[in-house]
PDB file of C-alpha atoms in Angstrom:
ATOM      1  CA  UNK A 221      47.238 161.362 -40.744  1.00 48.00           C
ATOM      2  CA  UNK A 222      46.013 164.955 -40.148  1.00 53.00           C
ATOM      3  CA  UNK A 223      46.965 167.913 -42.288  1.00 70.00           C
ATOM      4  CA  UNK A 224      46.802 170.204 -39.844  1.00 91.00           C
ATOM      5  CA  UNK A 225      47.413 169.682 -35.742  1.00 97.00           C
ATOM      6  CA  UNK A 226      44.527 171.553 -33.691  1.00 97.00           C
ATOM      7  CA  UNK A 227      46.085 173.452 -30.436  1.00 97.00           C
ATOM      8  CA  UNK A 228      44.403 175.995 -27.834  1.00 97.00           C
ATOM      9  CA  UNK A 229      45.931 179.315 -28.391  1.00 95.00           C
ATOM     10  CA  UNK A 230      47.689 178.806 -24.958  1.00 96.00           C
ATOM     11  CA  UNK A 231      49.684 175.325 -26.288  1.00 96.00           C
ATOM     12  CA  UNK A 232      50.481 177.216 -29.383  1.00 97.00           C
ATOM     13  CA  UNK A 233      52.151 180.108 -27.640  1.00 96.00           C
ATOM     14  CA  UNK A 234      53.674 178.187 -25.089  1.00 96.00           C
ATOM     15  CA  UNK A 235      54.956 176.188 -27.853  1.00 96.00           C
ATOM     16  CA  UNK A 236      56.608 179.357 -29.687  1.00 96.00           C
ATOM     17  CA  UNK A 237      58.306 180.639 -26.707  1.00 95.00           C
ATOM     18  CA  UNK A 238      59.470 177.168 -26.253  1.00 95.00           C
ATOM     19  CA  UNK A 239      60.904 177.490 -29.994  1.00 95.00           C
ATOM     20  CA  UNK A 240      62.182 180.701 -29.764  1.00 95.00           C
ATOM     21  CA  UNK A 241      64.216 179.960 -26.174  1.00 94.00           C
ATOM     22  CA  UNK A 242      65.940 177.386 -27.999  1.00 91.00           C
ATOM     23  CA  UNK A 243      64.899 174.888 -26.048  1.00 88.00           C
ATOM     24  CA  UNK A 244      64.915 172.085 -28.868  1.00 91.00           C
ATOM     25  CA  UNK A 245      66.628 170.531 -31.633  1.00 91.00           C
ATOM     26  CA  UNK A 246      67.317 171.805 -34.744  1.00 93.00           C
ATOM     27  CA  UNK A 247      65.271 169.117 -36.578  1.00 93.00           C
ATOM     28  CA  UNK A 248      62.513 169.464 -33.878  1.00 94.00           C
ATOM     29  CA  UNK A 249      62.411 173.102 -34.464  1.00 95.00           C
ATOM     30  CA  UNK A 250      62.191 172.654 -38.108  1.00 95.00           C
ATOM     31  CA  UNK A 251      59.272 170.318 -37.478  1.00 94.00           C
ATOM     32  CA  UNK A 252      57.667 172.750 -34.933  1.00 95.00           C
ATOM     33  CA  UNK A 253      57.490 175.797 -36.681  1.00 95.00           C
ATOM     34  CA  UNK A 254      56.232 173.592 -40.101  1.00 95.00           C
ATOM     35  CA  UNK A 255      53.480 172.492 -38.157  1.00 95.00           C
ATOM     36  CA  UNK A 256      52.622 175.716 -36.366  1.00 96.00           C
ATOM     37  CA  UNK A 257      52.336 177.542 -39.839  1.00 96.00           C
ATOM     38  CA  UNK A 258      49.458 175.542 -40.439  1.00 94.00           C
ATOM     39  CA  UNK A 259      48.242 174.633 -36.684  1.00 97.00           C
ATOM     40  CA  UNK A 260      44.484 175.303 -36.597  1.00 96.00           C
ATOM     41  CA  UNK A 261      44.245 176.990 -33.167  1.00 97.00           C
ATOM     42  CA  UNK A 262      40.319 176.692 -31.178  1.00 97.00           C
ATOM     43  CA  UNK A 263      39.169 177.538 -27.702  1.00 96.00           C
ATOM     44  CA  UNK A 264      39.604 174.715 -24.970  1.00 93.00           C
ATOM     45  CA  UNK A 265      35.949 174.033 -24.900  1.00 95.00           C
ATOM     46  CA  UNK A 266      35.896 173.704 -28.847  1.00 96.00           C
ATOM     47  CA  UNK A 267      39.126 171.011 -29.184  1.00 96.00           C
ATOM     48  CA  UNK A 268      38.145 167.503 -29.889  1.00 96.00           C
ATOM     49  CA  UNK A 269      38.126 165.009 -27.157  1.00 96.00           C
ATOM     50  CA  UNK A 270      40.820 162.595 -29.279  1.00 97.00           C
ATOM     51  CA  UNK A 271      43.461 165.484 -29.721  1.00 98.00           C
ATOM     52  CA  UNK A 272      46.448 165.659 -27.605  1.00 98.00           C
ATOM     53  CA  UNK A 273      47.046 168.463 -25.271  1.00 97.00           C
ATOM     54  CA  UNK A 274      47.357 169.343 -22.234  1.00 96.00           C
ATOM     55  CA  UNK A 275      45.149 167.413 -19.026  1.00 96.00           C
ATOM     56  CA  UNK A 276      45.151 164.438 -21.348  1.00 97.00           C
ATOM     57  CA  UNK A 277      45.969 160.778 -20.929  1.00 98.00           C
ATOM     58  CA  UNK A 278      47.485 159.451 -23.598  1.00 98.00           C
ATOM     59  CA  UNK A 279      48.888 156.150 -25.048  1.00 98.00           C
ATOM     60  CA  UNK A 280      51.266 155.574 -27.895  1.00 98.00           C
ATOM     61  CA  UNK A 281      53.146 152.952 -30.098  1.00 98.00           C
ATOM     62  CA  UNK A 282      56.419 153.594 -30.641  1.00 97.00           C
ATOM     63  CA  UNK A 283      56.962 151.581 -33.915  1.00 97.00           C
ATOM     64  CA  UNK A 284      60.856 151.785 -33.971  1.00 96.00           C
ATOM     65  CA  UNK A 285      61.830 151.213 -30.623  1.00 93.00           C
ATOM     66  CA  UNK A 286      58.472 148.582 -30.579  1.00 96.00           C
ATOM     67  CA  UNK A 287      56.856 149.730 -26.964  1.00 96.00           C
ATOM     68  CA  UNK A 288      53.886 150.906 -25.790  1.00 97.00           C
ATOM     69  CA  UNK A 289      53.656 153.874 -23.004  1.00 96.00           C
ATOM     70  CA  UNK A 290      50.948 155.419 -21.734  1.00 97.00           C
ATOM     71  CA  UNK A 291      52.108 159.428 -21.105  1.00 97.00           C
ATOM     72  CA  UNK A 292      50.194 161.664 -18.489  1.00 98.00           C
ATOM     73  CA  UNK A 293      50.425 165.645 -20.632  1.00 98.00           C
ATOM     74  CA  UNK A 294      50.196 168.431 -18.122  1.00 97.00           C
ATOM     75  CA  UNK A 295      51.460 171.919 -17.705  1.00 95.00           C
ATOM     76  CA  UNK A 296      55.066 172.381 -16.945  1.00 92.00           C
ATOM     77  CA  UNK A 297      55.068 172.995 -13.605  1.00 94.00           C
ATOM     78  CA  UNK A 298      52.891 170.187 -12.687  1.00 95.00           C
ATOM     79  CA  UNK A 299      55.255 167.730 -14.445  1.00 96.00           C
ATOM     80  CA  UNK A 300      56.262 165.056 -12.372  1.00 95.00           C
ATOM     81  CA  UNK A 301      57.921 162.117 -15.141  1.00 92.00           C
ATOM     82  CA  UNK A 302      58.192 159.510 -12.052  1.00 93.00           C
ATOM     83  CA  UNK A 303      54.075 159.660 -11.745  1.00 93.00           C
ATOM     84  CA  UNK A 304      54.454 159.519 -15.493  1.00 93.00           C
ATOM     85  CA  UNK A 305      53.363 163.357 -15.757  1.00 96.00           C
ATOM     86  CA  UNK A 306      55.147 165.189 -18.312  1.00 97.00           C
ATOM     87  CA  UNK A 307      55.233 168.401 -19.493  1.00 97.00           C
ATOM     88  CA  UNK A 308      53.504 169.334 -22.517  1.00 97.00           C
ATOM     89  CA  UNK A 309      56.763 171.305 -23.234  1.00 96.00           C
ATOM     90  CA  UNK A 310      58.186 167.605 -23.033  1.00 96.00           C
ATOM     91  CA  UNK A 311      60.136 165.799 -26.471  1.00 94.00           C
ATOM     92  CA  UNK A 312      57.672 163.065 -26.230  1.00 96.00           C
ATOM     93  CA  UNK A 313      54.820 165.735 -26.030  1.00 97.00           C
ATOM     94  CA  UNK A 314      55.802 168.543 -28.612  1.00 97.00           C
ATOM     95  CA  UNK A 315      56.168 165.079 -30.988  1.00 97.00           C
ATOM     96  CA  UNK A 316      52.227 164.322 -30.783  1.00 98.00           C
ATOM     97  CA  UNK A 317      50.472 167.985 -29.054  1.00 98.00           C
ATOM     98  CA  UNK A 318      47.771 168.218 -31.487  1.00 98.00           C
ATOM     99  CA  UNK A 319      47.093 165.163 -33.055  1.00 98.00           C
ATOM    100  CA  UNK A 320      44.494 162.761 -32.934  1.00 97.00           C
ATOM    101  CA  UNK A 321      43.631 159.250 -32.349  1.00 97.00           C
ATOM    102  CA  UNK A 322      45.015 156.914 -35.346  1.00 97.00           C
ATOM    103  CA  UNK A 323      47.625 159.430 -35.991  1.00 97.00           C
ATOM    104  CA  UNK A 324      50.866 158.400 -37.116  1.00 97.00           C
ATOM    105  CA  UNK A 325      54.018 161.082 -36.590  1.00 97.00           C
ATOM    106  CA  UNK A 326      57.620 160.528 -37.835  1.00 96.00           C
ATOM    107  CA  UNK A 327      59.565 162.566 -35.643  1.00 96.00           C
ATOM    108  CA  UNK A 328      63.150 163.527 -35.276  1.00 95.00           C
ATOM    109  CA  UNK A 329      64.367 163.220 -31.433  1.00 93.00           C
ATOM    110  CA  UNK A 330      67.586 164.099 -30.408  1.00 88.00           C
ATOM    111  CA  UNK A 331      68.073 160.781 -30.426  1.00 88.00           C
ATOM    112  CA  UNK A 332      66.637 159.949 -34.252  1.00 92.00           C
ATOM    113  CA  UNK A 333      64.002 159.656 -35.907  1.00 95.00           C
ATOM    114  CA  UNK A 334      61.037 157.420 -34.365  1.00 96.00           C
ATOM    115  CA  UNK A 335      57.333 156.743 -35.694  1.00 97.00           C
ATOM    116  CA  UNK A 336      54.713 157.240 -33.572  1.00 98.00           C
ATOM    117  CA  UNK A 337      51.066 156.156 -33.267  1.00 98.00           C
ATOM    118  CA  UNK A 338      48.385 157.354 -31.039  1.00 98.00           C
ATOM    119  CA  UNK A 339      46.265 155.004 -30.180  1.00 98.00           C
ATOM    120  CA  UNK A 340      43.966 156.879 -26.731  1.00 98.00           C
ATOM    121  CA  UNK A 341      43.206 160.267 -25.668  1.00 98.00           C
ATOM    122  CA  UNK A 342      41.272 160.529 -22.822  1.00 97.00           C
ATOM    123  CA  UNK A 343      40.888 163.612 -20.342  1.00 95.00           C
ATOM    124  CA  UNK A 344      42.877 163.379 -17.225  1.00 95.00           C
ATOM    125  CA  UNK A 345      42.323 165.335 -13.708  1.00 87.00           C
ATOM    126  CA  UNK A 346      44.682 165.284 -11.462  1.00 77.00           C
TER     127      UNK A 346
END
């Protein structure tokens, strides 16, 4: 598990404006603004390959509902969820953005908590 997640300056303000339009749960805001206190924030061209973020394919576990989904992150407008393209803005997103590979997050979605593992990052074009 990392201490600390690793964002671009761009994914960590678009995160806070996400946060502070409300735009989340109380227990995912909690979370959010926990992990942004500590968020180590790089240039694009200085972010390890295995971290999520935007432009990034990437799969997961989901231990408590036992699947596995492979998630498409891209910038809100380009988010398309029936090409499996979501927004980095997205509940699945905001639960991983800037972890790594191996990574295992307990999160708390609106609809409970779930445990998630990432198991591939890979860059995506589109």
């Amino acid at each position: 598990m990392s201490d600390n997640i690793i964002v671009t300056t761009g994914i960590y303000d678009a995160i806070k404006e996400h946060l502070r339009r409300k735009q989340v749960s109380i227990g995912e805001e909690n979370k959010l603004t926990a992990e942004l206190k500590g968020a180590k924030q790089v240039l694009r061209r200085d972010l390890p390959a295995d971290i999520v973020t935007v432009d990034r394919k990437v799969t997961l576990k989901d231990h408590t509902q036992d699947f596995e989904h492979e998630y498409i992150f891209v910038a809100s407008t380009r988010a398309k969820p029936k090409k499996n393209k979501y927004s980095i803005l997205s509940d699945i997103a905001l639960a991983v953005v800037g972890y790594k590979v191996g990574d295992i997050i307990e999160w708390p979605f609106k609809d409970g908590e779930r445990k998630i593992e990432i198991l591939n990052v890979e860059a995506w074009q589109g």
